[in-house]
PDB file of C-alpha atoms in Angstrom:
ATOM      1  CA  MET A   1      49.064 131.310 150.285  1.00 84.00           C
ATOM      2  CA  ILE A   2      48.805 128.127 148.208  1.00 88.00           C
ATOM      3  CA  ALA A   3      48.291 130.201 145.058  1.00 90.00           C
ATOM      4  CA  LYS A   4      51.529 132.098 145.775  1.00 92.00           C
ATOM      5  CA  ALA A   5      53.436 128.846 146.291  1.00 93.00           C
ATOM      6  CA  LYS A   6      52.025 127.419 143.070  1.00 93.00           C
ATOM      7  CA  SER A   7      52.968 130.585 141.194  1.00 95.00           C
ATOM      8  CA  PHE A   8      56.461 130.461 142.673  1.00 96.00           C
ATOM      9  CA  PHE A   9      57.064 126.888 141.526  1.00 96.00           C
ATOM     10  CA  GLU A  10      55.678 127.669 138.075  1.00 95.00           C
ATOM     11  CA  ASP A  11      58.147 130.561 137.848  1.00 96.00           C
ATOM     12  CA  VAL A  12      60.988 128.304 138.980  1.00 96.00           C
ATOM     13  CA  GLN A  13      60.093 125.739 136.336  1.00 96.00           C
ATOM     14  CA  ALA A  14      59.950 128.461 133.664  1.00 96.00           C
ATOM     15  CA  GLU A  15      63.388 129.791 134.669  1.00 95.00           C
ATOM     16  CA  LEU A  16      64.900 126.306 134.702  1.00 95.00           C
ATOM     17  CA  ALA A  17      63.626 125.791 131.161  1.00 94.00           C
ATOM     18  CA  LYS A  18      65.692 128.840 130.102  1.00 95.00           C
ATOM     19  CA  VAL A  19      68.938 127.429 131.514  1.00 95.00           C
ATOM     20  CA  THR A  20      71.547 126.267 129.023  1.00 95.00           C
ATOM     21  CA  TRP A  21      73.056 123.202 130.612  1.00 93.00           C
ATOM     22  CA  PRO A  22      76.654 122.219 129.722  1.00 96.00           C
ATOM     23  CA  THR A  23      77.279 119.101 127.697  1.00 97.00           C
ATOM     24  CA  ARG A  24      78.836 116.020 129.269  1.00 97.00           C
ATOM     25  CA  LYS A  25      82.098 116.802 127.443  1.00 98.00           C
ATOM     26  CA  GLU A  26      82.187 120.390 128.746  1.00 98.00           C
ATOM     27  CA  THR A  27      81.455 119.246 132.279  1.00 98.00           C
ATOM     28  CA  PHE A  28      84.158 116.571 132.183  1.00 98.00           C
ATOM     29  CA  SER A  29      86.775 118.920 130.745  1.00 98.00           C
ATOM     30  CA  THR A  30      85.991 121.632 133.297  1.00 98.00           C
ATOM     31  CA  ALA A  31      86.185 119.092 136.120  1.00 98.00           C
ATOM     32  CA  GLN A  32      89.610 117.986 134.865  1.00 99.00           C
ATOM     33  CA  VAL A  33      90.859 121.577 134.966  1.00 99.00           C
ATOM     34  CA  VAL A  34      89.578 121.983 138.508  1.00 99.00           C
ATOM     35  CA  VAL A  35      91.276 118.770 139.666  1.00 99.00           C
ATOM     36  CA  VAL A  36      94.599 119.773 138.082  1.00 99.00           C
ATOM     37  CA  ILE A  37      94.480 123.208 139.701  1.00 99.00           C
ATOM     38  CA  ILE A  38      93.652 121.673 143.093  1.00 99.00           C
ATOM     39  CA  VAL A  39      96.603 119.266 142.787  1.00 99.00           C
ATOM     40  CA  LEU A  40      98.984 122.072 141.818  1.00 99.00           C
ATOM     41  CA  ILE A  41      97.876 124.312 144.656  1.00 99.00           C
ATOM     42  CA  SER A  42      98.122 121.401 147.106  1.00 99.00           C
ATOM     43  CA  LEU A  43     101.678 120.645 145.980  1.00 99.00           C
ATOM     44  CA  TYR A  44     102.642 124.308 146.304  1.00 99.00           C
ATOM     45  CA  LEU A  45     101.145 124.616 149.793  1.00 99.00           C
ATOM     46  CA  GLY A  46     102.761 121.337 150.853  1.00 99.00           C
ATOM     47  CA  ALA A  47     106.165 122.566 149.662  1.00 99.00           C
ATOM     48  CA  CYS A  48     105.672 125.864 151.515  1.00 99.00           C
ATOM     49  CA  ASP A  49     104.771 123.936 154.651  1.00 99.00           C
ATOM     50  CA  VAL A  50     107.913 121.781 154.449  1.00 98.00           C
ATOM     51  CA  VAL A  51     110.182 124.779 153.853  1.00 98.00           C
ATOM     52  CA  LEU A  52     108.658 126.849 156.651  1.00 98.00           C
ATOM     53  CA  THR A  53     108.735 123.912 159.066  1.00 98.00           C
ATOM     54  CA  LYS A  54     112.450 123.356 158.405  1.00 98.00           C
ATOM     55  CA  LEU A  55     113.132 127.094 158.712  1.00 97.00           C
ATOM     56  CA  ILE A  56     111.314 127.394 162.029  1.00 97.00           C
ATOM     57  CA  ARG A  57     113.001 124.253 163.414  1.00 96.00           C
ATOM     58  CA  SER A  58     116.430 125.603 162.476  1.00 96.00           C
ATOM     59  CA  ILE A  59     115.656 128.943 164.143  1.00 94.00           C
ATOM     60  CA  LEU A  60     114.388 127.325 167.348  1.00 92.00           C
ATOM     61  CA  ARG A  61     117.425 125.039 167.791  1.00 87.00           C
TER      62      ARG A  61
END
């Protein structure tokens, strides 16, 4: 059992050595894109919420 666990962690370490990690610049630029998209989607959903709320209130009056 211990031999299997040791082998597993050796395999994990070997696979992690193969990973190509992004540079700091790539990570920062990708994070900026994600934040901008989140803001845009939030604004769109907020506008939809306001419009639908006003529409429903006008129908119910």
